[in-house]
Short mmCIF file of C-alpha atoms in Angstrom, two decimals:
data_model
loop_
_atom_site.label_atom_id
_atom_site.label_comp_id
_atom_site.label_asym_id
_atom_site.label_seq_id
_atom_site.Cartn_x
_atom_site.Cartn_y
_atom_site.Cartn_z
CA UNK A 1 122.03 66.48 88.47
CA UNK A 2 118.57 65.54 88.49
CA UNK A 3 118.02 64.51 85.18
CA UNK A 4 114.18 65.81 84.51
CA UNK A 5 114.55 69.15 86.45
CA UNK A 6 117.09 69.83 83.84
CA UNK A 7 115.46 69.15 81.40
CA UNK A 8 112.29 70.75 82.14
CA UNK A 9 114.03 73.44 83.59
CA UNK A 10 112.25 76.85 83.19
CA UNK A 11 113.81 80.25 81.82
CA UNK A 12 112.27 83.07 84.36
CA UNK A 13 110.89 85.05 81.83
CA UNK A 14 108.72 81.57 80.62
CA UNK A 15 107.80 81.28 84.44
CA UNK A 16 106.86 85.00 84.72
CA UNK A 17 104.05 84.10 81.82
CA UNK A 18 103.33 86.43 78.53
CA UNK A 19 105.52 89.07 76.57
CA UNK A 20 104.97 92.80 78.60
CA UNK A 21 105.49 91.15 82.08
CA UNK A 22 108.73 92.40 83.90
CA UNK A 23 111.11 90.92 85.29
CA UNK A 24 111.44 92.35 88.83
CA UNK A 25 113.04 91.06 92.12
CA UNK A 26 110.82 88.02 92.79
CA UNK A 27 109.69 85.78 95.55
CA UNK A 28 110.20 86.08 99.22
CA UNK A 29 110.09 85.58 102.84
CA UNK A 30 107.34 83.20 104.23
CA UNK A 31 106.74 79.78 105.90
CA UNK A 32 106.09 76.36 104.57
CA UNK A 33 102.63 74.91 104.97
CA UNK A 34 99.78 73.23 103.34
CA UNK A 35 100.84 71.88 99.76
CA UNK A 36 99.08 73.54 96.50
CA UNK A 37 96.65 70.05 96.36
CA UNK A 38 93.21 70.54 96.04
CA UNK A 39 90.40 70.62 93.16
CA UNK A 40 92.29 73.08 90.53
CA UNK A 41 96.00 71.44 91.41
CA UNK A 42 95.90 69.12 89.02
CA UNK A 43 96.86 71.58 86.36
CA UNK A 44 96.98 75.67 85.70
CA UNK A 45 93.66 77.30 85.98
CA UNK A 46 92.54 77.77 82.90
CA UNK A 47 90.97 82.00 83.13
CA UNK A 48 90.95 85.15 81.69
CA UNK A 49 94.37 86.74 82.24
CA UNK A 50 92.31 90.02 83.40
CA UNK A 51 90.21 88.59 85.64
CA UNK A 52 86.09 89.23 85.78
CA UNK A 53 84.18 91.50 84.54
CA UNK A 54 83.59 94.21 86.39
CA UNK A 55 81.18 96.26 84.06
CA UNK A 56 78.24 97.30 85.62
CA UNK A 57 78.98 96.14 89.02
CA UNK A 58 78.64 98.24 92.18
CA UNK A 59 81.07 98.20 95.25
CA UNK A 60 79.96 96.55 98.13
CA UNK A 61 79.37 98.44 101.49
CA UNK A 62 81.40 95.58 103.67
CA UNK A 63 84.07 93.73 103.04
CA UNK A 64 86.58 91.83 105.45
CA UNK A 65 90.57 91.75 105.53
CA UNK A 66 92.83 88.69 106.59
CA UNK A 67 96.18 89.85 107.97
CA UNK A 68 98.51 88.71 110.78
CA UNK A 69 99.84 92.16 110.75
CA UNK A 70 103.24 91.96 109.60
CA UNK A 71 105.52 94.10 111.14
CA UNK A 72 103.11 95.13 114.25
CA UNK A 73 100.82 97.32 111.94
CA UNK A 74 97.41 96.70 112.75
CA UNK A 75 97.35 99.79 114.46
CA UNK A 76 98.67 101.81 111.34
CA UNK A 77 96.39 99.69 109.36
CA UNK A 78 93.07 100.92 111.14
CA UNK A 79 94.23 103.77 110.46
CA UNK A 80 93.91 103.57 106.86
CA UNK A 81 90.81 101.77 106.94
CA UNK A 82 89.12 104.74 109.28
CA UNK A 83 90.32 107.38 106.08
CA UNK A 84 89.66 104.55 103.23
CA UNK A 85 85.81 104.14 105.10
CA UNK A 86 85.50 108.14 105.64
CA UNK A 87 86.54 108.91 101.80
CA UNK A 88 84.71 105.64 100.29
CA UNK A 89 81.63 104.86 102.47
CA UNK A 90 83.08 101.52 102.61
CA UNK A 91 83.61 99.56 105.93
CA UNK A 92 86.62 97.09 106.04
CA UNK A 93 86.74 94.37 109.17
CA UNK A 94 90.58 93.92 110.17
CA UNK A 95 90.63 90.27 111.20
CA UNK A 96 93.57 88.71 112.56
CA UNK A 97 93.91 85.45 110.65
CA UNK A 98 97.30 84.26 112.66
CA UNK A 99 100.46 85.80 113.48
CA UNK A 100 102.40 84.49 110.63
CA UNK A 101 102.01 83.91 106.81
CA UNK A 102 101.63 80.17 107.18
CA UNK A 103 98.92 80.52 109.73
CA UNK A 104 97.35 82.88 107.17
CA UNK A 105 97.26 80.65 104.52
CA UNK A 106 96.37 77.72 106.46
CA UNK A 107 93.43 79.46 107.97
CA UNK A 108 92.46 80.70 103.79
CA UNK A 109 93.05 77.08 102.62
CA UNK A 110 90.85 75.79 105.04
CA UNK A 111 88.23 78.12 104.23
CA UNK A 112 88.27 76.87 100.56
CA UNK A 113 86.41 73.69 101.37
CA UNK A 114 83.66 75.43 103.74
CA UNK A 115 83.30 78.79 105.53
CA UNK A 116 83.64 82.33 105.11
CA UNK A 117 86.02 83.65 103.25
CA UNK A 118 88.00 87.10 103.15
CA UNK A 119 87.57 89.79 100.55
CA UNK A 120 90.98 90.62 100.86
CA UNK A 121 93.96 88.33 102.05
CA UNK A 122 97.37 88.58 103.01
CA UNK A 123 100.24 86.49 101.50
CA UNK A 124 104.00 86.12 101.46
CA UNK A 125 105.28 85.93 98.01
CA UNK A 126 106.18 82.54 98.74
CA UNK A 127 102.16 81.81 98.71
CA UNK A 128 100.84 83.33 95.89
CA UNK A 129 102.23 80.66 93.56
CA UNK A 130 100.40 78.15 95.49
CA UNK A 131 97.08 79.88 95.33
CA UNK A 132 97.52 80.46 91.67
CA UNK A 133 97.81 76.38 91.65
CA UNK A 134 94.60 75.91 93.49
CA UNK A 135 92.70 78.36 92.04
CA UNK A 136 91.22 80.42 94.76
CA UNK A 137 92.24 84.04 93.67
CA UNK A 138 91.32 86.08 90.62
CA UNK A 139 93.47 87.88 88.36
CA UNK A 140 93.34 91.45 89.61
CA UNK A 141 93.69 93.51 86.14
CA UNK A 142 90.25 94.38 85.42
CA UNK A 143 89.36 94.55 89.21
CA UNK A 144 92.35 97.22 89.43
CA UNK A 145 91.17 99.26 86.19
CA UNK A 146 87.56 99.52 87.89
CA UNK A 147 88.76 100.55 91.02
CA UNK A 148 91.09 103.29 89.17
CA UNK A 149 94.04 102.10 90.64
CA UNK A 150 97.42 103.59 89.01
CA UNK A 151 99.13 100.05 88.37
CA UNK A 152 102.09 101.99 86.74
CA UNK A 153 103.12 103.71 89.97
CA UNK A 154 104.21 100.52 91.43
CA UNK A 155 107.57 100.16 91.59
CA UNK A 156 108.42 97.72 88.87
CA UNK A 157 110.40 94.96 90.45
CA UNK A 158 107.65 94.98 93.50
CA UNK A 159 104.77 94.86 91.23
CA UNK A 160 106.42 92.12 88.90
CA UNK A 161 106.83 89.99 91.91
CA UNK A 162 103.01 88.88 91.39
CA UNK A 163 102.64 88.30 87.79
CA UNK A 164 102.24 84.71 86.05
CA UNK A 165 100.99 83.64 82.63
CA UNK A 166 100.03 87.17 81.63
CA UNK A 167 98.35 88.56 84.93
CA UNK A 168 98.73 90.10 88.00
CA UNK A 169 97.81 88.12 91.31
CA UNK A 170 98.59 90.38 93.56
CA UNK A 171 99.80 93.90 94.74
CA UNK A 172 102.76 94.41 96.81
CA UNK A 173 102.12 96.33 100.29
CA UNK A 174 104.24 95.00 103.20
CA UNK A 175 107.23 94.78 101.14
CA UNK A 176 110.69 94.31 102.78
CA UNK A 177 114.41 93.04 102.55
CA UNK A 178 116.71 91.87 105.10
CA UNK A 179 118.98 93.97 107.07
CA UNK A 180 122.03 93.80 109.01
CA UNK A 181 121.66 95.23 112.25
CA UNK A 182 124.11 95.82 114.77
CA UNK A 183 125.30 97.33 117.95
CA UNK A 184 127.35 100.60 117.06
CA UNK A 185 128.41 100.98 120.72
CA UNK A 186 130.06 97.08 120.59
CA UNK A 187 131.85 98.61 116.68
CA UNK A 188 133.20 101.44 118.89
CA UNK A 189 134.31 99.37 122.00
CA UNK A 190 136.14 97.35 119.57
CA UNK A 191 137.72 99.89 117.00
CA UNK A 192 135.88 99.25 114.32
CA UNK A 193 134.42 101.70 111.71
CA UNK A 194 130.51 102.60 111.70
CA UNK A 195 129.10 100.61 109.34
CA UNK A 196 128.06 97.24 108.45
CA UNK A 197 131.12 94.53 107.24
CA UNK A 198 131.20 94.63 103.47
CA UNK A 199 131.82 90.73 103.54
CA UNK A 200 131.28 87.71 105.63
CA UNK A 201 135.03 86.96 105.53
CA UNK A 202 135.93 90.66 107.06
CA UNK A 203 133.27 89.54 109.22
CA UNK A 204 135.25 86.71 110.53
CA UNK A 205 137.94 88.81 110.72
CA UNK A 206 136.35 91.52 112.92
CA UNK A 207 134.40 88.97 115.38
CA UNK A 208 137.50 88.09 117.67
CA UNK A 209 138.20 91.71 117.94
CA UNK A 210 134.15 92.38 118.88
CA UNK A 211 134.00 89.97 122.01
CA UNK A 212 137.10 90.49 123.26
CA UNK A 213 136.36 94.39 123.46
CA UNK A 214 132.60 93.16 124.82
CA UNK A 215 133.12 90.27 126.99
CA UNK A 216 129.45 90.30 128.18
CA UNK A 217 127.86 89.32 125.08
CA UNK A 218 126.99 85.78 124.31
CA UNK A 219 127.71 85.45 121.04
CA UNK A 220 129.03 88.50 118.43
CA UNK A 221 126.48 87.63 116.21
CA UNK A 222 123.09 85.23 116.06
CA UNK A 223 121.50 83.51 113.10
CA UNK A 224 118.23 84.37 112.63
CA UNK A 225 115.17 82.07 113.78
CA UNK A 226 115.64 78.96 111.45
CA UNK A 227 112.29 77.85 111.10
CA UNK A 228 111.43 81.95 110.12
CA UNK A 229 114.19 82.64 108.34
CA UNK A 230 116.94 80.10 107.10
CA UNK A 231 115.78 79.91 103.76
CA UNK A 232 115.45 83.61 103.29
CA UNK A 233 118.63 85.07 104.96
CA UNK A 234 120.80 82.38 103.61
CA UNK A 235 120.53 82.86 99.94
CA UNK A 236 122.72 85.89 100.77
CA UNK A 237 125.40 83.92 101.60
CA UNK A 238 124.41 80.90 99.02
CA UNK A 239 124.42 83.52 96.86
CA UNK A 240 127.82 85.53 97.53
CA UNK A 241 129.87 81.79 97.22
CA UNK A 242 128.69 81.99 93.57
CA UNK A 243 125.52 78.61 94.48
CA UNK A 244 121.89 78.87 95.74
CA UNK A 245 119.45 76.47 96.79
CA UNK A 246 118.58 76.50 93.41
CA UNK A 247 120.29 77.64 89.92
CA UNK A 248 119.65 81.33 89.27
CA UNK A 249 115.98 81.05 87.32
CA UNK A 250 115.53 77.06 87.27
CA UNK A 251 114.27 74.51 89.14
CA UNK A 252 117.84 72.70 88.73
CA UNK A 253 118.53 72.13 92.74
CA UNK A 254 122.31 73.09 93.55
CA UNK A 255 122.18 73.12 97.59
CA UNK A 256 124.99 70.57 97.29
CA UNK A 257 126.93 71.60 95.23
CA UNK A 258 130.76 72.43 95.71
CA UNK A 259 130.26 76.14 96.52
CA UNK A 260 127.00 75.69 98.60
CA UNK A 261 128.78 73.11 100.42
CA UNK A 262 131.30 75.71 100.98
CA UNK A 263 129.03 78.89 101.76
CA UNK A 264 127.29 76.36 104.55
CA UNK A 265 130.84 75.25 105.66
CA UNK A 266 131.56 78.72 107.11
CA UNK A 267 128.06 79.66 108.72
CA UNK A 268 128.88 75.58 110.74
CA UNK A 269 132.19 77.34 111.53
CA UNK A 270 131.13 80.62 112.79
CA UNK A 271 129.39 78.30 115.45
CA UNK A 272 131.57 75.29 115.59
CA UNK A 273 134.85 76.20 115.07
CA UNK A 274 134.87 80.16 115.46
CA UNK A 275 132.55 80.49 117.83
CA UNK A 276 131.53 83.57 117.86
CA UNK A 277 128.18 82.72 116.60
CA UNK A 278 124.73 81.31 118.12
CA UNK A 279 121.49 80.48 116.64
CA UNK A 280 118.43 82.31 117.69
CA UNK A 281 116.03 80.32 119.18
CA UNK A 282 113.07 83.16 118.49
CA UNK A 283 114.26 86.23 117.67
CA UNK A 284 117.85 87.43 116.64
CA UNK A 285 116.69 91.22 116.55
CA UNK A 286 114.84 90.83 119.97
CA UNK A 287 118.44 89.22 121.21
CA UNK A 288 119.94 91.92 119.92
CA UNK A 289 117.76 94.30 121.06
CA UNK A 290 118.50 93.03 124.88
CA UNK A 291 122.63 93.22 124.58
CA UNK A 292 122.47 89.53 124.42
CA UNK A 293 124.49 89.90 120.29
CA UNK A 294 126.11 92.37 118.91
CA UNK A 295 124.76 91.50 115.33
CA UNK A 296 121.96 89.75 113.31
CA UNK A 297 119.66 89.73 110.27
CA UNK A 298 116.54 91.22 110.37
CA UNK A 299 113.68 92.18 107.98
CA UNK A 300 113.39 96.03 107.37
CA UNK A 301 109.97 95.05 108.90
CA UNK A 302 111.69 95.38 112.20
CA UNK A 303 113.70 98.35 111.87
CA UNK A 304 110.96 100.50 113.94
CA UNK A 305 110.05 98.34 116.76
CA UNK A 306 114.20 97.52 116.85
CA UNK A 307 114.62 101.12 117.21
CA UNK A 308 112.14 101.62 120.04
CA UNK A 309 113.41 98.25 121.85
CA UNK A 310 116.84 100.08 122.10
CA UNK A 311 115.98 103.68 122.40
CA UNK A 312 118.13 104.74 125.27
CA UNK A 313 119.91 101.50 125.28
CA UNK A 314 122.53 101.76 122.55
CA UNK A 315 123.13 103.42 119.16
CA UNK A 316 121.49 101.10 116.61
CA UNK A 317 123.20 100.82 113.27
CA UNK A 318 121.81 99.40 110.05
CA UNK A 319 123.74 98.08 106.74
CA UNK A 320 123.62 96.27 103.11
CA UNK A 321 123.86 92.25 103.60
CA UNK A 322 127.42 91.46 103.52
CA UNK A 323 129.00 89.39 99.87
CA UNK A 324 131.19 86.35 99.82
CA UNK A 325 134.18 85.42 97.89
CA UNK A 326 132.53 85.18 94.40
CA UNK A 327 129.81 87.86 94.36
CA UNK A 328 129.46 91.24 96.78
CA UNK A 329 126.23 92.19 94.79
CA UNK A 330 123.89 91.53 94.02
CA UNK A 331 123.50 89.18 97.56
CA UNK A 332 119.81 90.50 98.97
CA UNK A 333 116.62 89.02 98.86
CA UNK A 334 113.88 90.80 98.76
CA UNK A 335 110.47 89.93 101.19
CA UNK A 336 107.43 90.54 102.72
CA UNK A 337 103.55 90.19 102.26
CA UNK A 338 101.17 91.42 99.49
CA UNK A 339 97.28 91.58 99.38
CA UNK A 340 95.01 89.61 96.78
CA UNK A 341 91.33 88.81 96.48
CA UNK A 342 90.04 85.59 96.26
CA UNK A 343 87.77 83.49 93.64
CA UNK A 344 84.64 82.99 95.30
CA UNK A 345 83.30 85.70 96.33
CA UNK A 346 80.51 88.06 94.97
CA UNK A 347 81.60 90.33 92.03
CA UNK A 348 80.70 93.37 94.31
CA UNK A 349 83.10 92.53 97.34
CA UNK A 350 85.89 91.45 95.20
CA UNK A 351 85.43 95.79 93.09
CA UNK A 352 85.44 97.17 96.92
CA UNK A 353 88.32 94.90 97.75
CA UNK A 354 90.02 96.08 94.91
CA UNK A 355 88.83 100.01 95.67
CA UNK A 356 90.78 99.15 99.26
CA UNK A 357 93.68 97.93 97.79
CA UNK A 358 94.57 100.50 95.85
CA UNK A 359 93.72 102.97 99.05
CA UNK A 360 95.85 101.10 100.90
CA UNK A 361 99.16 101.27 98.72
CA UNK A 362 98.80 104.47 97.67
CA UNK A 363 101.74 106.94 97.59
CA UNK A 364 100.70 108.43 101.11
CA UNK A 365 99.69 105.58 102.39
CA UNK A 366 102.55 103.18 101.75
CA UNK A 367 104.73 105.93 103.17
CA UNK A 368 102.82 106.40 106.00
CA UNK A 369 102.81 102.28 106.15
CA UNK A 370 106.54 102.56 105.72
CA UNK A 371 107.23 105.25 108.35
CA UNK A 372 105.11 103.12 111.25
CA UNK A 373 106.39 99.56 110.27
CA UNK A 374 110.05 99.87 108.42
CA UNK A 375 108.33 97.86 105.10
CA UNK A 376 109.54 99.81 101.64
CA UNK A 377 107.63 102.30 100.19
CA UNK A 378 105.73 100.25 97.10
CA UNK A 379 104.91 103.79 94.83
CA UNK A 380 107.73 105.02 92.78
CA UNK A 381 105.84 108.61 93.37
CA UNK A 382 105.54 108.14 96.98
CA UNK A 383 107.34 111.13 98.63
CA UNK A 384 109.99 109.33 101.08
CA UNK A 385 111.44 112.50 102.33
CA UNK A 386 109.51 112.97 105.52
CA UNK A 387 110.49 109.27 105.96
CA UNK A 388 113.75 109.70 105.72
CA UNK A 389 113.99 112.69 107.62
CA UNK A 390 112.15 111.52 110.94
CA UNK A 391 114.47 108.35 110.20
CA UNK A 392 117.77 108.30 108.36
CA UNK A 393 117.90 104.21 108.52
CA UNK A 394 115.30 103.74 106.71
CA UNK A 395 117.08 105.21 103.74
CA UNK A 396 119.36 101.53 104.05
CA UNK A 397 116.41 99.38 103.44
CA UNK A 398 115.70 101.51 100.72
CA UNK A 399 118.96 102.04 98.78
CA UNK A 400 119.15 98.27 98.93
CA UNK A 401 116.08 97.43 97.16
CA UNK A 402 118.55 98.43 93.96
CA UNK A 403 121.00 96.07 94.46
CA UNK A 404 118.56 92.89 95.08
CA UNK A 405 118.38 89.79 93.30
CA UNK A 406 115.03 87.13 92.52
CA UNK A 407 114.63 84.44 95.01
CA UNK A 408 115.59 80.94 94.31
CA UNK A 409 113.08 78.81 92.60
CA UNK A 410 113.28 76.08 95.26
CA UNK A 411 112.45 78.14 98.33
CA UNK A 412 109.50 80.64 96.05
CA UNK A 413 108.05 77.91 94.06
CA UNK A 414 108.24 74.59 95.86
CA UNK A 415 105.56 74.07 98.29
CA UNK A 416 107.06 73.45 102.36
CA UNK A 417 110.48 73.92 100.86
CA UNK A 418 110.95 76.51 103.60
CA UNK A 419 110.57 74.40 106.05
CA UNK A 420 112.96 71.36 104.82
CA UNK A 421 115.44 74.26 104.21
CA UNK A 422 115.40 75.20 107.96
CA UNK A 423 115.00 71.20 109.08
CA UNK A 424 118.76 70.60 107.42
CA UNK A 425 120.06 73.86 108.70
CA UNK A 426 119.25 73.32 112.18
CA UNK A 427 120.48 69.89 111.74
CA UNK A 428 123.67 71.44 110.84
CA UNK A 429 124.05 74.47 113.60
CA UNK A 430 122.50 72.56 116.37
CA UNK A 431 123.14 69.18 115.89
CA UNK A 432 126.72 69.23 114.42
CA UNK A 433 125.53 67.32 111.32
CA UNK A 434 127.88 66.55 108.16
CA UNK A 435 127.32 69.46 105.57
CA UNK A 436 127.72 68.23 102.44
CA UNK A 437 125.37 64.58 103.39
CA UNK A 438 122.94 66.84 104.94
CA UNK A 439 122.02 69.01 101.56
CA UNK A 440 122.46 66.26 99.43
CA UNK A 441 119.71 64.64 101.46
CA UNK A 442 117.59 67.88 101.32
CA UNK A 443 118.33 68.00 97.55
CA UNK A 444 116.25 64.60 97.16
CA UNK A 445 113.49 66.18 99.12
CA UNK A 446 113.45 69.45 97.30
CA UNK A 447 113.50 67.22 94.01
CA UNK A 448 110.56 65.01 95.03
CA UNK A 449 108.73 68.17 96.44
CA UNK A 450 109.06 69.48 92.57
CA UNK A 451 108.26 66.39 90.78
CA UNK A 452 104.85 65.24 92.62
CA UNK A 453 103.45 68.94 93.44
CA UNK A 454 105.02 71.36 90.68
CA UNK A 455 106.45 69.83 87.67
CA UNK A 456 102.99 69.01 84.68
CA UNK A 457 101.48 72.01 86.82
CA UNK A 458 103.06 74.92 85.48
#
């Protein structure tokens, strides 16, 4: 093993900052991108863990939100922002920044060294680690108590997601985990109960079965997008051989090790010697959506456009992650964006930022967020049962969020890890490549990634 990482090797509670700070399911789905360098990298910024001062101050009239509207909700979005301006008096420009998280953050980074920025911007939890680094958002406690926002209501393990060194970075809103979907009329062809396998090996075992009863299809089931989602998804399986990319709560890199070697060894074979699996090259849920699959993983994010896409189609179905050999659960990963506020902007726009935030997640609102989207409900008092009434499947997504688990330090904390993660994977589904040289190679890039952009910064 690496020899500094372990010794330098951080306890999550020492990561997560100050006594008081849960511990909550922790970083998620996002892209690679620009690294955390710039003025402030070259150590922690040195602040008040509450942020500014807000005394005095009066909420500007005009403030301007960064999205790439995850999960097709700009529409629901407006929405909000037409009641938030209506109750408030305060205008909010929707901008669309990109139409992923990296674009977003690219797009804020760049606006760091010249140019306006946002009041308000959206981030994958994978980014707000890096921003804390550079220095460009504020700690949103007092910014939160002066726009009366209920911080208590947030569900715990959400809320936790976004705190470091005593304070709060950001608040969750466009929270999700993944989901497997699948065909129920391809289960039924085939004999198979209604519901989602309860491990990847029964998995195995019910594929064969699947395309023989549905000759059609091209594949039974279809990794998700690697450069969107091989980090993500595959902790679940990391996970459920008893490895990770990284050691449960350290920056000790196992991707190589015996039982990651193994966990990777059987999603080669489900393509290589099985067969019954393909690699999407853009969208497993849109694939699946078209009778192309039978089955994929898919953010909860997607659960209501999947639903529309096959309305009349087939009977969608919806189910935990499956386990492996060593753990069933907990195997899921929690994802999705939140919102924060940036450093250098007047104290006025960051108050009405905050003011909006707080609009935006609260209990009616995140349901009403949840019900057009599939993203979790983020209020422990939000009422979900209208939600779960006009749809029963989003009661899966969730149930789930009970049985998830914190992400692994190498994909949430190390900067483009995300990327390298999905360079060795496709390497190894597309291009045949040796599993066990391939991580060890990604090991030493994770490694250097931590040394020369983490490790003295944290």
């Amino acid at each position: 093993m690496f020899a500094s990482l372990t010794t330098s090797s951080l306890s999550r509670r020492s990561l997560l900052g100050a006594a008081g700070i849960g511990l909550g399911a922790a970083v998620l789905a996002g892209c690679g991108g620009p690294s955390v360098a710039g003025p402030a990298a070259s150590g922690s910024p040195s602040t008040n863990p509450a942020g500014p001062d807000f005394t005095g101050v009066t909420p500007a009239k005009s403030i301007t939100f960064w999205s790439n509207h995850p999960g097709s909700s700009e529409a629901v979005t407006q929405e909000i922002i037409a009641a938030f301006t209506a109750k408030e008096g305060i205008e909010v420009k929707l901008v669309t920044a990109g139409s992923n998280y990296e674009e977003v953050a690219t797009k804020f980074q760049a606006a760091q060294a010249g140019g306006q920025l946002p009041d308000i911007v959206v981030f994958s939890d994978v980014w707000w680690f890096r921003y804390f680094l550079a220095d460009s958002i504020i700690p949103l406690g007092n910014a939160l108590k002066a726009a009366e926002v209920d911080t208590a209501d947030y569900r715990p393990g959400l809320f936790s997601d976004y705190q470091y060194a005593g304070a709060q970075w950001a608040v969750p809103w466009a929270r999700s985990t993944p989901l497997f979907y699948y065909n129920k009329d391809h289960w039924k062809a085939a004999g198979l109960e209604d519901r989602a396998p309860k491990t990847w090996a029964e998995f195995n075992d019910w594929a064969p079965k699947i395309k023989q009863a549905n000759p059609s299809i091209a594949h039974v089931y279809e990794h998700p997008a690697l450069a969107d989602y091989a980090g993500w998804t595959l902790q679940n399986i990391l996970w459920g051989y008893g490895s990770g990319w990284s050691k449960q709560n350290s920056f000790d890199i196992t991707c190589d090790d015996e039982k990651a070697v193994a966990a990777l060894t059987y999603v080669k074979d489900s393509v290589y010697a099985n067969g019954w699996a393909g690699v999407a090259s853009k969208s497993g849920t849109d694939d699946l959506a078209a009778g192309a699959i039978s089955a994929t993983l898919g953010s909860t994010g997607s659960l209501v456009g999947m639903q529309k896409a096959t309305a009349g189609k087939f009977s969608l179905g919806v189910g935990f992650l499956p386990g492996g050999p060593v753990s069933t659960s907990p195997v899921c990963p929690t994802g999705g964006a939140g919102v924060g506020i940036p450093k250098n902007i007047s104290k006025e726009n960051q108050l009405a930022a905050a003011k909006f935030i707080g609009f935006l997640t609260n209990p009616a609102n995140t349901v009403k967020f949840a019900g057009a989207t599939g993203y979790m409900p983020v209020r422990t008092s939000a009422d979900t049962s209208s939600l779960l009434a006009a749809n029963p499947l989003a009661g899966e997504a969730i149930k789930q969020l009970d049985v998830t688990r914190p992400q692994d330090y190498a994909r949430a904390f190390l900067p483009g890890a995300d990327q390298e993660m999905a360079k060795s994977i496709a390497s190894i589904l597309t291009q045949d490549a040796d599993v066990k040289a391939t991580m060890t190679t990604l090991r030493g890039v994770l490694e250097k990634i931590y040394t020369s952009q983490v490790k003295g910064k944290i």
